[in-house]
Amino acid sequence: MFSRYLSLLSAPWPTSPPANVRVVPCTGVDLYGRNVVLTTGFVIDGCLDTKKLEHSLTLLVERKFPRAGARLALRNNNYEFQIPNTFDAQTPAVAFTAAEYSEPYASSMRPPIRHLWNATSSKPWICSAPPIEAYLRNHSCPGSLDAFLVPNTPLMHVHATVFDDLTFLGITSTHVAFDALGISTLMHGWQRVLAGDAWDDIAGMPWDAVPFGTFTTTPTQARVCQRGLFDLGLLAKLAFVVCFGLSILRDPKEENMVVRVPKVFLEDKKREIMEELKAVGSEEWVGSSDVLMAWWFKTSYTHRTDATPLHIHLPVNLRDMSIFPVACGTNELAPISTPYINNAVLSIAIPPLPANTLRNMSLRDLTLHFRRAIIAYKNALDGIRADVRSLCAHPLAMIFPCPPGAEYSSQTNWRKGRFAEVDFSGASVGEPGSSPPARVRFVTTIWSGTRMPLRGTGVVLFEDEQAVWMRQIRGVNDWKRAKKAGEFEFA
């Protein structure tokens, strides 16, 4: 009894937020990937004015997306966004840095990059990811969650490296702040500011938007793990760590590769599958993204002869799902009604398959395996709401993507972000219209802040007029075995 009273006396007093800020609590959806610091990098075909870039982005954040200018804080053991009431030189909306070179990018001292978007092959190919990190992150950019928790550290850091013919643009933040579609929302809004669109025509996000707030306040009596994830006991956790550690010892070095898949290739495969389905009287339908995933796993696992269960997770956007209350106290549900830049993602768990069966499955059957799992997930809105409640009730819980002895892969799809459509011509150096459109030609990512190996993860980064582009990470030895199997063209 006395110890209980002593603990109450010794507990720290609640801390008040700083003056002149608006506070929005983080939800479990925000905190799922909290240790990851992510840079989304863009290569733009043109020479851009860094002053125009900084000024226009600052105005966009101040007027339309103030939460993008927040500071992340850990107060009273809870993470929260602290949004300054006003932004100024001492409290900038964005941390913006730039490096400018009065010369073309091409040089023997720099990694080549134009060959990527100049490629014309009608077959998929793979190459090493270009090492362009130095052009996307400034040395002052925070690289960990703790660094973002330093008082008055802006949530968003932007670094531009400008050459006479190319501009590299990196947007860095803790994953607590944004997901890919959140970054996309900012990018497309940024383009409209640069184009001179009227402010009233640019949709923004209210500073106090909390679509997941009702999930956070819903009481949860018992721990319920999200579907497809595993709440392991102590012995199972130890077994998972041992199995994972052994796989790293067998293939210790990771390699980041770029995969280019021509659209004509995907459409041909999709047409073949649809013709096969029609021939057997099926009314099922598959999309090009389903075909892309099925082709990738079937082809990249051709060399596997072991029966290790493979658990595949596909992050899914929740913004468009009718799971959010229309108004407080009502039972009517709808999608999020305004732009939303913070995290709004869970993952679809594809029913596991033994690794050695993938190469023998027909592309049609494997594509349907993905499509049916996605349909089943999206049709179970009550299950999605339960998953969100679980994540919000236990935001810091340690959950696992597969059981011990199994293998997992997470594959994110950013095609909906339409990054290649973003046009920065409004920031081009020189007279308006004097240069070709300054379009995004390549997208990449940089991860830091976590020591967790990234092998098995992949991202469909973007699509241009000719191809879909992926980033895939595997162990070096695994890539060698895949290359030896002869299913890929390595550039």
Short mmCIF file of C-alpha atoms in Angstrom, two decimals:
data_model
loop_
_atom_site.label_atom_id
_atom_site.label_comp_id
_atom_site.label_asym_id
_atom_site.label_seq_id
_atom_site.Cartn_x
_atom_site.Cartn_y
_atom_site.Cartn_z
CA MET A 1 0.00 0.00 0.00
CA PHE A 2 2.75 2.42 1.04
CA SER A 3 4.73 1.65 -2.11
CA ARG A 4 1.68 2.58 -4.16
CA TYR A 5 1.42 5.97 -2.45
CA LEU A 6 5.15 6.53 -2.83
CA SER A 7 4.95 5.80 -6.55
CA LEU A 8 2.19 8.38 -6.90
CA LEU A 9 4.28 10.94 -5.06
CA SER A 10 7.36 10.23 -7.17
CA ALA A 11 5.52 10.30 -10.51
CA PRO A 12 6.43 13.34 -12.62
CA TRP A 13 3.91 16.14 -12.85
CA PRO A 14 2.13 16.39 -16.20
CA THR A 15 3.94 18.74 -18.55
CA SER A 16 2.02 21.46 -20.35
CA PRO A 17 2.67 22.06 -24.06
CA PRO A 18 4.76 25.07 -25.08
CA ALA A 19 2.99 28.37 -25.50
CA ASN A 20 1.69 29.38 -28.93
CA VAL A 21 1.23 25.87 -30.33
CA ARG A 22 -1.79 23.79 -31.28
CA VAL A 23 -1.59 20.16 -30.19
CA VAL A 24 -2.79 17.10 -32.13
CA PRO A 25 -2.11 13.70 -30.53
CA CYS A 26 -0.48 11.04 -32.70
CA THR A 27 -2.48 7.86 -33.21
CA GLY A 28 -1.37 4.26 -33.41
CA VAL A 29 -1.55 4.53 -37.19
CA ASP A 30 1.08 7.28 -37.04
CA LEU A 31 3.35 5.42 -34.64
CA TYR A 32 3.52 2.05 -36.39
CA GLY A 33 6.76 2.96 -38.23
CA ARG A 34 7.91 5.60 -35.77
CA ASN A 35 11.62 4.70 -35.78
CA VAL A 36 11.98 5.04 -39.55
CA VAL A 37 13.23 8.28 -41.07
CA LEU A 38 12.28 8.30 -44.74
CA THR A 39 13.55 10.48 -47.56
CA THR A 40 11.45 10.45 -50.70
CA GLY A 41 13.74 11.58 -53.48
CA PHE A 42 12.85 13.05 -56.86
CA VAL A 43 15.00 13.69 -59.91
CA ILE A 44 13.52 16.52 -61.97
CA ASP A 45 14.44 17.17 -65.58
CA GLY A 46 15.34 20.85 -65.38
CA CYS A 47 17.18 23.59 -63.49
CA LEU A 48 14.98 24.94 -60.70
CA ASP A 49 15.13 28.14 -58.68
CA THR A 50 15.66 27.14 -55.03
CA LYS A 51 14.24 30.43 -53.74
CA LYS A 52 11.00 29.82 -55.61
CA LEU A 53 10.88 26.27 -54.30
CA GLU A 54 11.37 27.30 -50.68
CA HIS A 55 8.98 30.26 -50.80
CA SER A 56 6.15 28.36 -52.49
CA LEU A 57 6.43 25.33 -50.20
CA THR A 58 6.50 27.53 -47.11
CA LEU A 59 3.32 29.29 -48.23
CA LEU A 60 1.63 25.95 -48.96
CA VAL A 61 2.38 24.66 -45.47
CA GLU A 62 1.37 27.88 -43.74
CA ARG A 63 -1.91 28.34 -45.62
CA LYS A 64 -3.09 24.83 -46.49
CA PHE A 65 -1.17 22.16 -44.54
CA PRO A 66 -0.05 23.63 -41.19
CA ARG A 67 0.43 20.17 -39.70
CA ALA A 68 3.28 19.61 -42.15
CA GLY A 69 5.03 22.43 -40.29
CA ALA A 70 4.51 20.85 -36.88
CA ARG A 71 7.13 19.77 -34.37
CA LEU A 72 7.05 16.21 -33.07
CA ALA A 73 7.07 15.93 -29.29
CA LEU A 74 6.99 13.23 -26.64
CA ARG A 75 5.06 14.79 -23.77
CA ASN A 76 3.74 12.90 -20.74
CA ASN A 77 4.74 9.64 -22.48
CA ASN A 78 2.56 10.43 -25.49
CA TYR A 79 3.68 11.45 -28.97
CA GLU A 80 2.00 14.52 -30.41
CA PHE A 81 2.21 17.08 -33.21
CA GLN A 82 2.80 20.60 -31.90
CA ILE A 83 1.79 23.09 -34.60
CA PRO A 84 3.10 26.65 -34.16
CA ASN A 85 0.39 29.29 -34.22
CA THR A 86 2.64 31.40 -36.44
CA PHE A 87 5.72 30.62 -38.52
CA ASP A 88 8.71 32.94 -38.79
CA ALA A 89 12.48 32.87 -39.22
CA GLN A 90 12.97 31.36 -35.76
CA THR A 91 10.09 28.91 -36.25
CA PRO A 92 10.20 27.97 -39.94
CA ALA A 93 7.43 25.92 -41.50
CA VAL A 94 10.02 23.84 -43.36
CA ALA A 95 13.76 23.28 -42.98
CA PHE A 96 15.03 23.98 -46.51
CA THR A 97 18.63 23.58 -47.66
CA ALA A 98 20.16 23.78 -51.12
CA ALA A 99 23.35 23.17 -53.06
CA GLU A 100 23.81 24.67 -56.52
CA TYR A 101 26.28 23.75 -59.26
CA SER A 102 26.76 25.90 -62.36
CA GLU A 103 27.42 22.91 -64.61
CA PRO A 104 25.58 19.94 -66.14
CA TYR A 105 25.10 16.89 -63.95
CA ALA A 106 26.91 14.42 -66.22
CA SER A 107 30.44 13.84 -64.92
CA SER A 108 32.83 10.95 -64.38
CA MET A 109 32.70 11.89 -60.68
CA ARG A 110 28.94 11.32 -60.41
CA PRO A 111 26.79 8.21 -60.86
CA PRO A 112 25.01 8.08 -64.24
CA ILE A 113 21.25 8.36 -64.06
CA ARG A 114 19.76 9.49 -67.39
CA HIS A 115 20.06 5.96 -68.77
CA LEU A 116 17.20 4.96 -66.47
CA TRP A 117 14.45 7.05 -68.04
CA ASN A 118 16.00 6.84 -71.52
CA ALA A 119 15.61 3.04 -71.51
CA THR A 120 13.46 1.59 -74.30
CA SER A 121 13.59 -2.17 -73.68
CA SER A 122 10.27 -3.99 -74.01
CA LYS A 123 11.36 -6.54 -71.39
CA PRO A 124 11.75 -6.06 -67.63
CA TRP A 125 15.26 -5.45 -66.37
CA ILE A 126 17.09 -4.87 -63.10
CA CYS A 127 20.03 -2.65 -62.19
CA SER A 128 21.72 -1.37 -59.06
CA ALA A 129 20.05 1.68 -57.55
CA PRO A 130 22.07 4.82 -58.34
CA PRO A 131 23.91 6.11 -55.23
CA ILE A 132 22.47 9.63 -55.22
CA GLU A 133 21.77 9.97 -51.49
CA ALA A 134 24.20 12.90 -51.11
CA TYR A 135 22.06 14.99 -53.46
CA LEU A 136 18.84 14.31 -51.53
CA ARG A 137 19.82 14.74 -47.88
CA ASN A 138 21.81 17.54 -46.30
CA HIS A 139 24.27 16.65 -43.54
CA SER A 140 22.15 18.66 -41.09
CA CYS A 141 19.05 16.58 -41.78
CA PRO A 142 17.85 14.54 -38.76
CA GLY A 143 18.50 10.85 -39.22
CA SER A 144 16.61 9.35 -36.28
CA LEU A 145 13.39 9.67 -34.33
CA ASP A 146 15.28 11.17 -31.39
CA ALA A 147 16.71 13.87 -33.65
CA PHE A 148 13.20 14.90 -34.68
CA LEU A 149 12.19 15.13 -31.01
CA VAL A 150 14.71 17.92 -30.38
CA PRO A 151 12.63 21.03 -29.58
CA ASN A 152 11.77 23.31 -32.51
CA THR A 153 12.91 20.79 -35.12
CA PRO A 154 10.64 21.09 -38.18
CA LEU A 155 8.82 17.94 -39.15
CA MET A 156 9.78 18.29 -42.82
CA HIS A 157 13.30 18.80 -44.17
CA VAL A 158 13.76 19.51 -47.87
CA HIS A 159 17.10 19.47 -49.66
CA ALA A 160 17.54 20.58 -53.27
CA THR A 161 20.67 19.98 -55.34
CA VAL A 162 20.54 21.93 -58.58
CA PHE A 163 22.57 21.46 -61.76
CA ASP A 164 22.16 23.22 -65.09
CA ASP A 165 20.04 20.35 -66.42
CA LEU A 166 18.76 18.38 -63.41
CA THR A 167 17.40 19.07 -59.95
CA PHE A 168 17.47 16.56 -57.11
CA LEU A 169 14.81 17.10 -54.45
CA GLY A 170 14.67 15.13 -51.20
CA ILE A 171 11.80 15.36 -48.70
CA THR A 172 12.77 13.89 -45.34
CA SER A 173 10.69 13.28 -42.24
CA THR A 174 10.09 10.73 -39.56
CA HIS A 175 7.54 8.16 -40.73
CA VAL A 176 5.32 9.38 -37.89
CA ALA A 177 4.48 12.34 -40.09
CA PHE A 178 3.62 11.16 -43.59
CA ASP A 179 2.94 8.18 -45.77
CA ALA A 180 3.55 8.15 -49.54
CA LEU A 181 0.12 9.51 -50.43
CA GLY A 182 0.61 12.26 -47.87
CA ILE A 183 3.83 13.28 -49.62
CA SER A 184 2.00 13.04 -52.95
CA THR A 185 -0.73 15.38 -51.69
CA LEU A 186 1.90 17.94 -50.74
CA MET A 187 3.74 17.54 -54.05
CA HIS A 188 0.64 18.11 -56.16
CA GLY A 189 -0.36 21.08 -54.02
CA TRP A 190 3.17 22.47 -54.37
CA GLN A 191 2.89 22.22 -58.15
CA ARG A 192 -0.34 24.22 -58.09
CA VAL A 193 1.22 26.99 -56.00
CA LEU A 194 4.13 27.22 -58.44
CA ALA A 195 1.69 27.30 -61.35
CA GLY A 196 -0.02 30.34 -59.83
CA ASP A 197 -3.38 28.70 -59.06
CA ALA A 198 -5.74 30.64 -56.81
CA TRP A 199 -5.44 29.68 -53.16
CA ASP A 200 -9.18 29.09 -52.90
CA ASP A 201 -8.85 26.41 -55.59
CA ILE A 202 -6.20 24.42 -53.68
CA ALA A 203 -7.71 21.98 -51.21
CA GLY A 204 -5.97 21.81 -47.85
CA MET A 205 -6.08 19.81 -44.64
CA PRO A 206 -7.58 21.35 -41.50
CA TRP A 207 -4.97 21.59 -38.77
CA ASP A 208 -7.21 19.65 -36.37
CA ALA A 209 -8.28 16.84 -38.72
CA VAL A 210 -8.35 13.61 -36.68
CA PRO A 211 -10.15 10.93 -38.73
CA PHE A 212 -8.70 8.20 -36.52
CA GLY A 213 -9.71 9.97 -33.32
CA THR A 214 -12.82 7.85 -32.80
CA PHE A 215 -10.74 4.68 -33.02
CA THR A 216 -8.33 5.99 -30.41
CA THR A 217 -11.07 6.79 -27.91
CA THR A 218 -12.90 3.49 -28.35
CA PRO A 219 -12.12 1.33 -25.30
CA THR A 220 -10.56 -2.04 -26.04
CA GLN A 221 -11.01 -4.67 -23.35
CA ALA A 222 -8.51 -7.20 -24.65
CA ARG A 223 -5.51 -7.21 -26.92
CA VAL A 224 -6.52 -8.29 -30.43
CA CYS A 225 -3.72 -8.49 -32.96
CA GLN A 226 -4.35 -7.19 -36.46
CA ARG A 227 -5.20 -9.79 -39.05
CA GLY A 228 -2.13 -11.28 -40.70
CA LEU A 229 0.22 -10.14 -37.93
CA PHE A 230 1.43 -12.18 -34.98
CA ASP A 231 1.47 -11.43 -31.26
CA LEU A 232 4.18 -13.91 -30.31
CA GLY A 233 4.91 -15.24 -26.86
CA LEU A 234 8.36 -15.06 -25.31
CA LEU A 235 9.66 -18.38 -26.68
CA ALA A 236 8.22 -17.69 -30.12
CA LYS A 237 9.88 -14.25 -30.13
CA LEU A 238 13.23 -15.85 -29.31
CA ALA A 239 12.72 -18.43 -32.05
CA PHE A 240 11.85 -15.67 -34.54
CA VAL A 241 15.00 -13.72 -33.67
CA VAL A 242 17.18 -16.84 -33.99
CA CYS A 243 15.69 -17.82 -37.36
CA PHE A 244 15.97 -14.28 -38.68
CA GLY A 245 19.54 -13.97 -37.41
CA LEU A 246 20.56 -17.20 -39.13
CA SER A 247 19.16 -15.97 -42.44
CA ILE A 248 21.26 -12.81 -42.10
CA LEU A 249 24.40 -14.82 -41.33
CA ARG A 250 23.87 -16.83 -44.51
CA ASP A 251 23.46 -13.67 -46.60
CA PRO A 252 24.74 -10.70 -44.56
CA LYS A 253 24.89 -7.90 -47.13
CA GLU A 254 21.81 -6.27 -48.64
CA GLU A 255 21.60 -4.74 -52.09
CA ASN A 256 19.11 -2.16 -53.32
CA MET A 257 18.03 -2.72 -56.93
CA VAL A 258 15.84 -0.84 -59.39
CA VAL A 259 13.36 -2.90 -61.42
CA ARG A 260 11.88 -1.47 -64.62
CA VAL A 261 8.77 -3.24 -65.92
CA PRO A 262 7.46 -1.95 -69.28
CA LYS A 263 3.74 -1.25 -69.34
CA VAL A 264 3.33 -3.08 -72.63
CA PHE A 265 4.75 -6.19 -70.93
CA LEU A 266 2.26 -5.90 -68.06
CA GLU A 267 -0.68 -5.29 -70.37
CA ASP A 268 0.23 -8.33 -72.48
CA LYS A 269 0.35 -10.53 -69.37
CA LYS A 270 -2.92 -9.09 -68.10
CA ARG A 271 -4.61 -9.67 -71.46
CA GLU A 272 -3.44 -13.31 -71.49
CA ILE A 273 -4.84 -13.86 -68.01
CA MET A 274 -8.17 -12.23 -68.86
CA GLU A 275 -8.45 -14.39 -71.98
CA GLU A 276 -7.77 -17.51 -69.91
CA LEU A 277 -10.44 -16.51 -67.41
CA LYS A 278 -12.94 -15.82 -70.17
CA ALA A 279 -12.18 -19.19 -71.76
CA VAL A 280 -13.20 -21.04 -68.58
CA GLY A 281 -16.32 -18.91 -68.11
CA SER A 282 -14.98 -16.87 -65.21
CA GLU A 283 -16.14 -13.30 -64.64
CA GLU A 284 -13.20 -12.48 -62.36
CA TRP A 285 -11.04 -9.48 -63.13
CA VAL A 286 -7.40 -8.65 -62.37
CA GLY A 287 -5.54 -5.34 -62.46
CA SER A 288 -2.07 -4.55 -63.73
CA SER A 289 -0.81 -4.13 -60.16
CA ASP A 290 -2.02 -7.65 -59.32
CA VAL A 291 -0.18 -8.95 -62.37
CA LEU A 292 2.94 -6.99 -61.39
CA MET A 293 3.06 -8.54 -57.90
CA ALA A 294 2.36 -12.05 -59.16
CA TRP A 295 5.00 -11.74 -61.88
CA TRP A 296 7.56 -10.40 -59.40
CA PHE A 297 7.15 -13.18 -56.85
CA LYS A 298 6.87 -15.94 -59.42
CA THR A 299 10.01 -14.78 -61.23
CA SER A 300 12.16 -13.69 -58.31
CA TYR A 301 11.52 -16.93 -56.39
CA THR A 302 12.26 -19.27 -59.31
CA HIS A 303 15.53 -20.34 -57.68
CA ARG A 304 13.90 -21.31 -54.39
CA THR A 305 13.59 -25.04 -53.68
CA ASP A 306 12.68 -24.82 -49.96
CA ALA A 307 9.15 -24.96 -48.60
CA THR A 308 9.54 -21.99 -46.25
CA PRO A 309 6.12 -20.33 -45.83
CA LEU A 310 6.15 -16.87 -47.39
CA HIS A 311 3.94 -14.21 -45.78
CA ILE A 312 3.36 -11.26 -48.13
CA HIS A 313 2.02 -7.95 -46.82
CA LEU A 314 0.60 -5.26 -49.10
CA PRO A 315 0.15 -1.85 -47.41
CA VAL A 316 -3.27 -0.44 -48.26
CA ASN A 317 -4.58 3.14 -48.26
CA LEU A 318 -7.48 3.66 -45.84
CA ARG A 319 -8.46 7.17 -46.99
CA ASP A 320 -10.98 5.94 -49.56
CA MET A 321 -12.62 3.35 -47.33
CA SER A 322 -15.99 3.93 -45.68
CA ILE A 323 -14.81 3.33 -42.13
CA PHE A 324 -14.81 6.87 -40.70
CA PRO A 325 -17.81 8.41 -38.89
CA VAL A 326 -19.42 11.22 -40.89
CA ALA A 327 -20.14 13.13 -37.69
CA CYS A 328 -19.66 12.61 -33.99
CA GLY A 329 -22.40 10.46 -32.49
CA THR A 330 -23.66 9.04 -35.80
CA ASN A 331 -23.38 5.55 -37.23
CA GLU A 332 -22.95 6.73 -40.82
CA LEU A 333 -19.51 5.87 -42.20
CA ALA A 334 -17.65 7.38 -45.15
CA PRO A 335 -14.13 7.91 -46.54
CA ILE A 336 -11.97 10.79 -45.30
CA SER A 337 -13.57 13.89 -46.79
CA THR A 338 -10.53 16.21 -46.99
CA PRO A 339 -6.90 15.81 -48.08
CA TYR A 340 -4.99 13.95 -45.36
CA ILE A 341 -1.19 13.99 -45.27
CA ASN A 342 -0.55 11.90 -42.16
CA ASN A 343 -0.41 8.12 -42.09
CA ALA A 344 -3.54 6.27 -43.21
CA VAL A 345 -2.19 2.82 -44.02
CA LEU A 346 -2.62 -0.74 -42.80
CA SER A 347 -1.57 -3.89 -44.64
CA ILE A 348 -3.33 -6.71 -46.43
CA ALA A 349 -1.95 -10.12 -45.50
CA ILE A 350 -1.86 -12.41 -48.53
CA PRO A 351 -2.47 -16.06 -47.52
CA PRO A 352 1.02 -17.60 -47.20
CA LEU A 353 2.47 -19.90 -49.83
CA PRO A 354 5.52 -22.21 -49.67
CA ALA A 355 8.42 -20.49 -51.42
CA ASN A 356 9.08 -23.45 -53.72
CA THR A 357 5.53 -23.46 -55.11
CA LEU A 358 5.68 -19.98 -56.61
CA ARG A 359 7.68 -20.96 -59.69
CA ASN A 360 5.25 -23.76 -60.55
CA MET A 361 2.06 -21.75 -60.12
CA SER A 362 0.64 -20.29 -63.29
CA LEU A 363 0.77 -16.52 -63.50
CA ARG A 364 -3.02 -16.54 -63.69
CA ASP A 365 -3.45 -18.50 -60.45
CA LEU A 366 -0.91 -16.43 -58.57
CA THR A 367 -2.46 -13.18 -59.80
CA LEU A 368 -5.88 -14.39 -58.66
CA HIS A 369 -4.36 -15.31 -55.30
CA PHE A 370 -3.45 -11.64 -54.84
CA ARG A 371 -6.69 -10.23 -56.29
CA ARG A 372 -8.97 -12.44 -54.16
CA ALA A 373 -7.11 -11.55 -50.96
CA ILE A 374 -7.40 -7.83 -51.75
CA ILE A 375 -11.13 -8.11 -52.52
CA ALA A 376 -11.79 -10.09 -49.33
CA TYR A 377 -9.92 -7.50 -47.27
CA LYS A 378 -11.67 -4.47 -48.75
CA ASN A 379 -15.10 -6.09 -48.40
CA ALA A 380 -14.61 -6.72 -44.67
CA LEU A 381 -15.00 -3.14 -43.42
CA ASP A 382 -15.80 -4.29 -39.88
CA GLY A 383 -12.52 -6.22 -39.87
CA ILE A 384 -10.62 -3.15 -41.05
CA ARG A 385 -12.18 -1.05 -38.30
CA ALA A 386 -11.21 -3.72 -35.77
CA ASP A 387 -7.64 -3.67 -37.08
CA VAL A 388 -7.47 0.11 -36.71
CA ARG A 389 -8.88 -0.08 -33.18
CA SER A 390 -6.27 -2.68 -32.27
CA LEU A 391 -3.43 -0.55 -33.61
CA CYS A 392 -4.71 2.59 -31.90
CA ALA A 393 -5.24 0.77 -28.60
CA HIS A 394 -1.75 -0.75 -28.60
CA PRO A 395 0.39 1.64 -30.68
CA LEU A 396 3.76 0.57 -29.27
CA ALA A 397 3.12 -3.18 -29.13
CA MET A 398 5.73 -5.51 -30.61
CA ILE A 399 4.03 -7.46 -33.37
CA PHE A 400 5.56 -9.71 -36.01
CA PRO A 401 4.91 -10.13 -39.75
CA CYS A 402 5.22 -13.92 -39.68
CA PRO A 403 5.71 -16.79 -37.22
CA PRO A 404 9.14 -18.31 -36.47
CA GLY A 405 10.57 -20.32 -39.34
CA ALA A 406 8.59 -18.42 -41.95
CA GLU A 407 9.66 -15.59 -44.24
CA TYR A 408 7.95 -12.29 -44.99
CA SER A 409 7.91 -9.64 -47.67
CA SER A 410 6.30 -6.20 -47.59
CA GLN A 411 5.45 -4.65 -50.95
CA THR A 412 4.19 -1.06 -51.06
CA ASN A 413 2.54 0.42 -54.15
CA TRP A 414 2.88 4.17 -54.74
CA ARG A 415 1.34 4.28 -58.22
CA LYS A 416 -1.66 6.20 -56.91
CA GLY A 417 0.72 8.98 -55.87
CA ARG A 418 1.17 9.92 -59.57
CA PHE A 419 4.62 11.32 -58.87
CA ALA A 420 5.65 11.38 -62.53
CA GLU A 421 2.80 13.80 -63.24
CA VAL A 422 4.20 16.47 -60.93
CA ASP A 423 5.40 19.46 -62.96
CA PHE A 424 7.83 21.94 -61.38
CA SER A 425 7.94 24.26 -64.40
CA GLY A 426 6.71 27.10 -62.20
CA ALA A 427 10.11 27.05 -60.46
CA SER A 428 12.23 26.79 -63.61
CA VAL A 429 15.14 29.19 -63.97
CA GLY A 430 14.59 31.71 -66.76
CA GLU A 431 11.55 33.17 -68.44
CA PRO A 432 8.27 31.21 -68.16
CA GLY A 433 7.86 28.85 -71.09
CA SER A 434 11.49 29.17 -72.19
CA SER A 435 12.38 25.65 -71.01
CA PRO A 436 10.82 22.20 -71.49
CA PRO A 437 8.46 21.06 -68.69
CA ALA A 438 10.35 20.31 -65.48
CA ARG A 439 8.86 16.89 -64.80
CA VAL A 440 9.75 14.23 -62.26
CA ARG A 441 11.78 11.60 -64.12
CA PHE A 442 12.84 9.30 -61.29
CA VAL A 443 11.79 8.54 -57.71
CA THR A 444 13.81 6.83 -55.00
CA THR A 445 13.92 6.40 -51.22
CA ILE A 446 16.43 6.55 -48.38
CA TRP A 447 15.80 4.87 -45.04
CA SER A 448 17.52 5.46 -41.71
CA GLY A 449 16.78 5.38 -38.00
CA THR A 450 16.38 1.63 -37.68
CA ARG A 451 18.82 -1.27 -37.75
CA MET A 452 16.12 -3.67 -38.87
CA PRO A 453 17.23 -5.33 -42.13
CA LEU A 454 15.13 -4.29 -45.11
CA ARG A 455 15.58 -7.47 -47.18
CA GLY A 456 12.33 -8.67 -48.66
CA THR A 457 10.87 -5.18 -48.82
CA GLY A 458 9.90 -3.50 -52.04
CA VAL A 459 8.18 -0.37 -53.30
CA VAL A 460 6.42 0.31 -56.57
CA LEU A 461 7.86 3.82 -56.71
CA PHE A 462 6.10 5.39 -59.68
CA GLU A 463 5.04 4.92 -63.26
CA ASP A 464 5.85 7.00 -66.30
CA GLU A 465 4.42 6.73 -69.80
CA GLN A 466 6.52 3.69 -70.64
CA ALA A 467 7.10 1.66 -67.50
CA VAL A 468 6.42 0.91 -63.86
CA TRP A 469 9.43 1.31 -61.56
CA MET A 470 10.15 -0.67 -58.41
CA ARG A 471 12.80 -0.69 -55.73
CA GLN A 472 13.56 -4.14 -54.33
CA ILE A 473 15.96 -5.09 -51.53
CA ARG A 474 17.41 -8.58 -51.19
CA GLY A 475 20.57 -10.15 -49.85
CA VAL A 476 23.49 -10.09 -52.30
CA ASN A 477 23.63 -13.88 -52.46
CA ASP A 478 19.90 -14.06 -53.10
CA TRP A 479 20.29 -11.66 -56.02
CA LYS A 480 23.11 -13.82 -57.39
CA ARG A 481 20.92 -16.92 -57.26
CA ALA A 482 18.07 -15.06 -58.94
CA LYS A 483 20.43 -13.90 -61.68
CA LYS A 484 21.77 -17.42 -62.16
CA ALA A 485 18.23 -18.72 -62.62
CA GLY A 486 18.13 -16.66 -65.81
CA GLU A 487 14.64 -15.22 -65.42
CA PHE A 488 15.78 -11.59 -65.25
CA GLU A 489 17.72 -9.30 -67.54
CA PHE A 490 20.33 -7.51 -65.42
CA ALA A 491 21.51 -4.21 -66.87
#
